[in-house]
């Protein structure tokens, strides 16, 4: 399976400074941390990273994956300890996906060298 193309900077959500880090670097670092992770799983992780918490339906819409594929990707990331899935406290029927403490370490580790170099500093 070929890697996904790098996201277009003009359409990326700026909520998290992941746009300052190249997509290739994110992919490389995540594959070092989790050998066997797929590009689709990385894309799923990035959607949750940018949104904070979201449902699998929201992930499906953002990625274009089927609900079944999204469910498989989320399950693999939960098993890897990067995501957690819980019932939404606001709606007992809806389940939300969010980063675990380990999952929150991934973007922090990716952005550290960028910050030290003075790129991405708060304006």
Short mmCIF file of N, CA and C in Angstrom, two decimals:
data_model
loop_
_atom_site.label_atom_id
_atom_site.label_comp_id
_atom_site.label_asym_id
_atom_site.label_seq_id
_atom_site.Cartn_x
_atom_site.Cartn_y
_atom_site.Cartn_z
N UNK A 1 0.84 -1.18 0.00
CA UNK A 1 0.00 0.00 0.00
C UNK A 1 0.89 1.24 0.00
N UNK A 2 0.62 2.15 -0.87
CA UNK A 2 1.41 3.39 -0.98
C UNK A 2 1.03 4.34 0.14
N UNK A 3 1.99 5.17 0.52
CA UNK A 3 1.71 6.18 1.53
C UNK A 3 0.70 7.18 1.00
N UNK A 4 -0.05 7.75 1.90
CA UNK A 4 -1.00 8.79 1.53
C UNK A 4 -0.25 10.04 1.14
N UNK A 5 -0.79 10.84 0.23
CA UNK A 5 -0.11 12.08 -0.11
C UNK A 5 -0.13 13.04 1.08
N UNK A 6 0.84 13.92 1.12
CA UNK A 6 0.91 14.91 2.19
C UNK A 6 -0.31 15.80 2.12
N UNK A 7 -0.91 16.14 3.27
CA UNK A 7 -2.08 17.01 3.26
C UNK A 7 -1.72 18.39 2.72
N UNK A 8 -2.67 19.01 2.08
CA UNK A 8 -2.49 20.36 1.53
C UNK A 8 -2.50 21.35 2.69
N UNK A 9 -1.46 22.16 2.78
CA UNK A 9 -1.33 23.11 3.90
C UNK A 9 -2.49 24.09 3.94
N UNK A 10 -3.08 24.41 2.80
CA UNK A 10 -4.18 25.37 2.76
C UNK A 10 -5.46 24.81 3.36
N UNK A 11 -5.62 23.47 3.36
CA UNK A 11 -6.85 22.88 3.86
C UNK A 11 -6.69 22.21 5.21
N UNK A 12 -5.48 22.16 5.76
CA UNK A 12 -5.26 21.52 7.05
C UNK A 12 -5.85 22.35 8.18
N UNK A 13 -6.37 21.67 9.17
CA UNK A 13 -6.89 22.34 10.35
C UNK A 13 -5.72 22.87 11.16
N UNK A 14 -5.67 24.15 11.47
CA UNK A 14 -4.54 24.70 12.20
C UNK A 14 -4.64 24.55 13.71
N UNK A 15 -5.60 23.74 14.20
CA UNK A 15 -5.83 23.63 15.63
C UNK A 15 -4.58 23.17 16.38
N UNK A 16 -3.79 22.33 15.76
CA UNK A 16 -2.57 21.85 16.37
C UNK A 16 -1.44 22.13 15.39
N UNK A 17 -0.29 22.46 15.87
CA UNK A 17 0.80 22.85 14.98
C UNK A 17 1.41 21.68 14.22
N UNK A 18 0.65 20.64 13.98
CA UNK A 18 1.17 19.50 13.24
C UNK A 18 1.48 19.90 11.80
N UNK A 19 0.90 20.96 11.29
CA UNK A 19 1.20 21.44 9.95
C UNK A 19 2.63 21.93 9.82
N UNK A 20 3.25 22.29 10.94
CA UNK A 20 4.63 22.75 10.92
C UNK A 20 5.60 21.59 10.77
N UNK A 21 5.14 20.42 11.07
CA UNK A 21 5.96 19.22 10.96
C UNK A 21 5.55 18.52 9.69
N UNK A 22 6.50 18.13 8.88
CA UNK A 22 6.15 17.51 7.61
C UNK A 22 5.41 16.21 7.82
N UNK A 23 4.50 15.93 6.90
CA UNK A 23 3.73 14.70 6.95
C UNK A 23 4.66 13.49 6.90
N UNK A 24 5.71 13.60 6.10
CA UNK A 24 6.66 12.49 5.99
C UNK A 24 7.34 12.21 7.32
N UNK A 25 7.65 13.26 8.06
CA UNK A 25 8.30 13.09 9.37
C UNK A 25 7.34 12.44 10.36
N UNK A 26 6.08 12.86 10.34
CA UNK A 26 5.08 12.25 11.21
C UNK A 26 4.99 10.76 10.91
N UNK A 27 4.88 10.44 9.63
CA UNK A 27 4.76 9.04 9.21
C UNK A 27 6.00 8.25 9.65
N UNK A 28 7.18 8.79 9.41
CA UNK A 28 8.42 8.11 9.77
C UNK A 28 8.52 7.88 11.27
N UNK A 29 8.24 8.91 12.06
CA UNK A 29 8.34 8.79 13.51
C UNK A 29 7.31 7.82 14.08
N UNK A 30 6.10 7.86 13.54
CA UNK A 30 5.07 6.94 14.05
C UNK A 30 5.41 5.50 13.69
N UNK A 31 6.00 5.31 12.53
CA UNK A 31 6.39 3.95 12.13
C UNK A 31 7.56 3.43 12.96
N UNK A 32 8.42 4.33 13.42
CA UNK A 32 9.50 3.93 14.33
C UNK A 32 8.90 3.49 15.66
N UNK A 33 7.95 4.27 16.15
CA UNK A 33 7.34 3.99 17.45
C UNK A 33 6.45 2.75 17.40
N UNK A 34 5.76 2.56 16.28
CA UNK A 34 4.83 1.44 16.14
C UNK A 34 5.06 0.73 14.80
N UNK A 35 6.04 -0.15 14.74
CA UNK A 35 6.27 -0.86 13.49
C UNK A 35 4.99 -1.57 13.05
N UNK A 36 4.70 -1.49 11.77
CA UNK A 36 3.49 -2.13 11.25
C UNK A 36 2.29 -1.20 11.15
N UNK A 37 2.39 0.01 11.71
CA UNK A 37 1.27 0.95 11.60
C UNK A 37 1.10 1.34 10.13
N UNK A 38 -0.14 1.43 9.71
CA UNK A 38 -0.41 1.74 8.31
C UNK A 38 -0.65 3.24 8.12
N UNK A 39 -0.57 3.67 6.88
CA UNK A 39 -0.85 5.07 6.55
C UNK A 39 -2.28 5.43 6.94
N UNK A 40 -3.22 4.52 6.75
CA UNK A 40 -4.61 4.79 7.12
C UNK A 40 -4.76 4.96 8.63
N UNK A 41 -4.04 4.17 9.40
CA UNK A 41 -4.09 4.31 10.86
C UNK A 41 -3.45 5.63 11.29
N UNK A 42 -2.39 6.03 10.61
CA UNK A 42 -1.77 7.32 10.92
C UNK A 42 -2.74 8.45 10.61
N UNK A 43 -3.43 8.35 9.48
CA UNK A 43 -4.40 9.39 9.13
C UNK A 43 -5.53 9.44 10.16
N UNK A 44 -5.98 8.28 10.63
CA UNK A 44 -7.01 8.22 11.67
C UNK A 44 -6.51 8.89 12.94
N UNK A 45 -5.28 8.59 13.34
CA UNK A 45 -4.68 9.19 14.53
C UNK A 45 -4.61 10.71 14.40
N UNK A 46 -4.21 11.20 13.23
CA UNK A 46 -4.08 12.64 13.02
C UNK A 46 -5.43 13.34 13.13
N UNK A 47 -6.50 12.71 12.64
CA UNK A 47 -7.84 13.30 12.77
C UNK A 47 -8.20 13.47 14.24
N UNK A 48 -7.95 12.44 15.05
CA UNK A 48 -8.25 12.53 16.49
C UNK A 48 -7.33 13.56 17.15
N UNK A 49 -6.09 13.59 16.75
CA UNK A 49 -5.14 14.57 17.27
C UNK A 49 -5.62 15.99 17.03
N UNK A 50 -6.10 16.27 15.84
CA UNK A 50 -6.56 17.62 15.49
C UNK A 50 -7.88 17.98 16.15
N UNK A 51 -8.76 17.01 16.35
CA UNK A 51 -10.09 17.30 16.86
C UNK A 51 -10.23 17.16 18.37
N UNK A 52 -9.27 16.56 19.02
CA UNK A 52 -9.35 16.38 20.47
C UNK A 52 -10.14 15.16 20.85
N UNK A 53 -11.39 15.14 20.51
CA UNK A 53 -12.22 13.96 20.71
C UNK A 53 -13.28 13.97 19.63
N UNK A 54 -13.61 12.81 19.13
CA UNK A 54 -14.59 12.73 18.06
C UNK A 54 -15.16 11.32 17.98
N UNK A 55 -16.25 11.19 17.28
CA UNK A 55 -16.86 9.88 17.09
C UNK A 55 -16.23 9.20 15.88
N UNK A 56 -16.47 7.91 15.75
CA UNK A 56 -15.97 7.19 14.58
C UNK A 56 -16.63 7.70 13.31
N UNK A 57 -17.86 8.13 13.40
CA UNK A 57 -18.54 8.69 12.22
C UNK A 57 -17.83 9.96 11.78
N UNK A 58 -17.45 10.81 12.73
CA UNK A 58 -16.72 12.03 12.39
C UNK A 58 -15.36 11.70 11.76
N UNK A 59 -14.70 10.66 12.28
CA UNK A 59 -13.42 10.24 11.70
C UNK A 59 -13.65 9.74 10.28
N UNK A 60 -14.69 8.96 10.06
CA UNK A 60 -15.02 8.45 8.73
C UNK A 60 -15.23 9.59 7.74
N UNK A 61 -15.96 10.59 8.16
CA UNK A 61 -16.22 11.74 7.29
C UNK A 61 -14.95 12.50 6.97
N UNK A 62 -14.08 12.66 7.96
CA UNK A 62 -12.85 13.42 7.76
C UNK A 62 -11.85 12.68 6.87
N UNK A 63 -11.83 11.35 6.96
CA UNK A 63 -10.84 10.57 6.22
C UNK A 63 -11.38 10.01 4.91
N UNK A 64 -12.69 9.84 4.83
CA UNK A 64 -13.27 9.20 3.66
C UNK A 64 -13.27 7.69 3.75
N UNK A 65 -12.86 7.14 4.90
CA UNK A 65 -12.87 5.70 5.10
C UNK A 65 -14.29 5.24 5.41
N UNK A 66 -14.58 3.98 5.11
CA UNK A 66 -15.88 3.42 5.49
C UNK A 66 -15.94 3.33 7.01
N UNK A 67 -17.13 3.19 7.54
CA UNK A 67 -17.27 3.06 9.00
C UNK A 67 -16.58 1.79 9.49
N UNK A 68 -16.66 0.73 8.69
CA UNK A 68 -16.02 -0.53 9.07
C UNK A 68 -14.50 -0.38 9.12
N UNK A 69 -13.93 0.27 8.09
CA UNK A 69 -12.48 0.49 8.08
C UNK A 69 -12.06 1.38 9.24
N UNK A 70 -12.83 2.43 9.50
CA UNK A 70 -12.52 3.32 10.62
C UNK A 70 -12.54 2.56 11.93
N UNK A 71 -13.52 1.69 12.10
CA UNK A 71 -13.62 0.88 13.31
C UNK A 71 -12.37 0.02 13.49
N UNK A 72 -11.88 -0.58 12.41
CA UNK A 72 -10.66 -1.41 12.47
C UNK A 72 -9.44 -0.55 12.82
N UNK A 73 -9.33 0.62 12.20
CA UNK A 73 -8.18 1.50 12.48
C UNK A 73 -8.19 1.96 13.93
N UNK A 74 -9.36 2.37 14.41
CA UNK A 74 -9.48 2.82 15.80
C UNK A 74 -9.13 1.66 16.75
N UNK A 75 -9.63 0.47 16.47
CA UNK A 75 -9.36 -0.69 17.33
C UNK A 75 -7.85 -0.98 17.41
N UNK A 76 -7.15 -0.88 16.29
CA UNK A 76 -5.69 -1.10 16.29
C UNK A 76 -4.97 -0.03 17.11
N UNK A 77 -5.42 1.22 16.98
CA UNK A 77 -4.79 2.31 17.72
C UNK A 77 -5.12 2.24 19.21
N UNK A 78 -6.30 1.74 19.55
CA UNK A 78 -6.65 1.51 20.96
C UNK A 78 -5.75 0.41 21.52
N UNK A 79 -5.60 -0.67 20.75
CA UNK A 79 -4.75 -1.79 21.19
C UNK A 79 -3.30 -1.34 21.36
N UNK A 80 -2.85 -0.41 20.52
CA UNK A 80 -1.48 0.12 20.61
C UNK A 80 -1.32 1.10 21.77
N UNK A 81 -2.43 1.51 22.39
CA UNK A 81 -2.36 2.42 23.53
C UNK A 81 -2.33 3.89 23.16
N UNK A 82 -2.62 4.23 21.90
CA UNK A 82 -2.60 5.62 21.47
C UNK A 82 -3.95 6.30 21.60
N UNK A 83 -5.01 5.53 21.49
CA UNK A 83 -6.38 6.07 21.58
C UNK A 83 -7.16 5.31 22.63
N UNK A 84 -8.20 5.96 23.12
CA UNK A 84 -9.15 5.32 24.02
C UNK A 84 -10.54 5.65 23.50
N UNK A 85 -11.45 4.71 23.66
CA UNK A 85 -12.83 4.92 23.21
C UNK A 85 -13.75 4.76 24.41
N UNK A 86 -14.57 5.76 24.65
CA UNK A 86 -15.48 5.77 25.81
C UNK A 86 -16.85 6.28 25.40
N UNK A 87 -17.82 6.03 26.25
CA UNK A 87 -19.16 6.60 26.03
C UNK A 87 -19.09 8.11 26.24
N UNK A 88 -19.81 8.82 25.41
CA UNK A 88 -19.87 10.27 25.51
C UNK A 88 -20.73 10.61 26.72
N UNK A 89 -20.21 11.39 27.67
CA UNK A 89 -20.99 11.73 28.85
C UNK A 89 -22.25 12.54 28.52
N UNK A 90 -22.23 13.23 27.37
CA UNK A 90 -23.37 14.04 26.97
C UNK A 90 -24.45 13.22 26.26
N UNK A 91 -24.07 12.06 25.72
CA UNK A 91 -25.01 11.21 25.01
C UNK A 91 -24.61 9.76 25.26
N UNK A 92 -25.41 9.05 26.01
CA UNK A 92 -25.09 7.68 26.38
C UNK A 92 -24.94 6.72 25.22
N UNK A 93 -25.51 7.04 24.07
CA UNK A 93 -25.45 6.15 22.91
C UNK A 93 -24.18 6.36 22.10
N UNK A 94 -23.67 7.55 22.09
CA UNK A 94 -22.51 7.89 21.27
C UNK A 94 -21.22 7.51 21.99
N UNK A 95 -20.27 7.01 21.21
CA UNK A 95 -18.94 6.70 21.76
C UNK A 95 -17.94 7.68 21.15
N UNK A 96 -17.07 8.21 21.98
CA UNK A 96 -16.06 9.15 21.49
C UNK A 96 -14.67 8.54 21.59
N UNK A 97 -13.83 8.98 20.68
CA UNK A 97 -12.44 8.54 20.63
C UNK A 97 -11.58 9.73 20.99
N UNK A 98 -10.57 9.50 21.81
CA UNK A 98 -9.64 10.58 22.16
C UNK A 98 -8.26 9.97 22.38
N UNK A 99 -7.26 10.84 22.47
CA UNK A 99 -5.89 10.40 22.70
C UNK A 99 -5.71 9.92 24.13
N UNK A 100 -4.86 8.94 24.31
CA UNK A 100 -4.43 8.53 25.64
C UNK A 100 -3.23 9.39 26.02
N UNK A 101 -2.74 9.21 27.23
CA UNK A 101 -1.52 9.92 27.64
C UNK A 101 -0.37 9.57 26.69
N UNK A 102 -0.26 8.30 26.32
CA UNK A 102 0.78 7.89 25.38
C UNK A 102 0.57 8.53 24.01
N UNK A 103 -0.68 8.62 23.58
CA UNK A 103 -0.99 9.24 22.29
C UNK A 103 -0.63 10.72 22.28
N UNK A 104 -0.81 11.39 23.42
CA UNK A 104 -0.47 12.82 23.50
C UNK A 104 1.04 13.04 23.45
N UNK A 105 1.83 12.03 23.79
CA UNK A 105 3.28 12.15 23.72
C UNK A 105 3.79 12.18 22.28
N UNK A 106 3.06 11.56 21.36
CA UNK A 106 3.51 11.49 19.97
C UNK A 106 3.69 12.88 19.37
N UNK A 107 2.66 13.76 19.37
CA UNK A 107 2.88 15.08 18.78
C UNK A 107 3.89 15.91 19.55
N UNK A 108 3.96 15.73 20.86
CA UNK A 108 4.93 16.49 21.65
C UNK A 108 6.34 16.12 21.23
N UNK A 109 6.60 14.84 21.03
CA UNK A 109 7.94 14.41 20.64
C UNK A 109 8.27 14.86 19.23
N UNK A 110 7.27 14.95 18.37
CA UNK A 110 7.51 15.38 16.99
C UNK A 110 7.80 16.87 16.92
N UNK A 111 7.20 17.65 17.80
CA UNK A 111 7.33 19.10 17.73
C UNK A 111 8.53 19.64 18.50
N UNK A 112 9.09 18.87 19.42
CA UNK A 112 10.21 19.36 20.24
C UNK A 112 11.38 19.90 19.41
N UNK A 113 11.94 19.14 18.47
CA UNK A 113 13.08 19.68 17.71
C UNK A 113 12.69 20.92 16.91
N UNK A 114 11.47 20.97 16.42
CA UNK A 114 11.00 22.12 15.66
C UNK A 114 10.98 23.36 16.55
N UNK A 115 10.51 23.21 17.77
CA UNK A 115 10.46 24.36 18.70
C UNK A 115 11.86 24.81 19.07
N UNK A 116 12.77 23.84 19.30
CA UNK A 116 14.13 24.21 19.66
C UNK A 116 14.81 24.99 18.54
N UNK A 117 14.45 24.68 17.30
CA UNK A 117 15.05 25.37 16.17
C UNK A 117 14.46 26.75 15.95
N UNK A 118 13.41 27.07 16.74
CA UNK A 118 12.80 28.39 16.62
C UNK A 118 11.68 28.43 15.60
N UNK A 119 11.36 27.27 15.01
CA UNK A 119 10.27 27.21 14.05
C UNK A 119 9.02 26.86 14.82
N UNK A 120 7.95 27.52 14.53
CA UNK A 120 6.69 27.20 15.18
C UNK A 120 6.52 27.86 16.53
N UNK A 121 7.36 28.77 16.84
CA UNK A 121 7.21 29.49 18.11
C UNK A 121 5.93 30.31 18.07
N UNK A 122 5.33 30.48 19.19
CA UNK A 122 4.08 31.26 19.26
C UNK A 122 4.33 32.67 18.79
N UNK A 123 3.40 33.19 18.02
CA UNK A 123 3.53 34.57 17.51
C UNK A 123 2.81 35.54 18.39
#
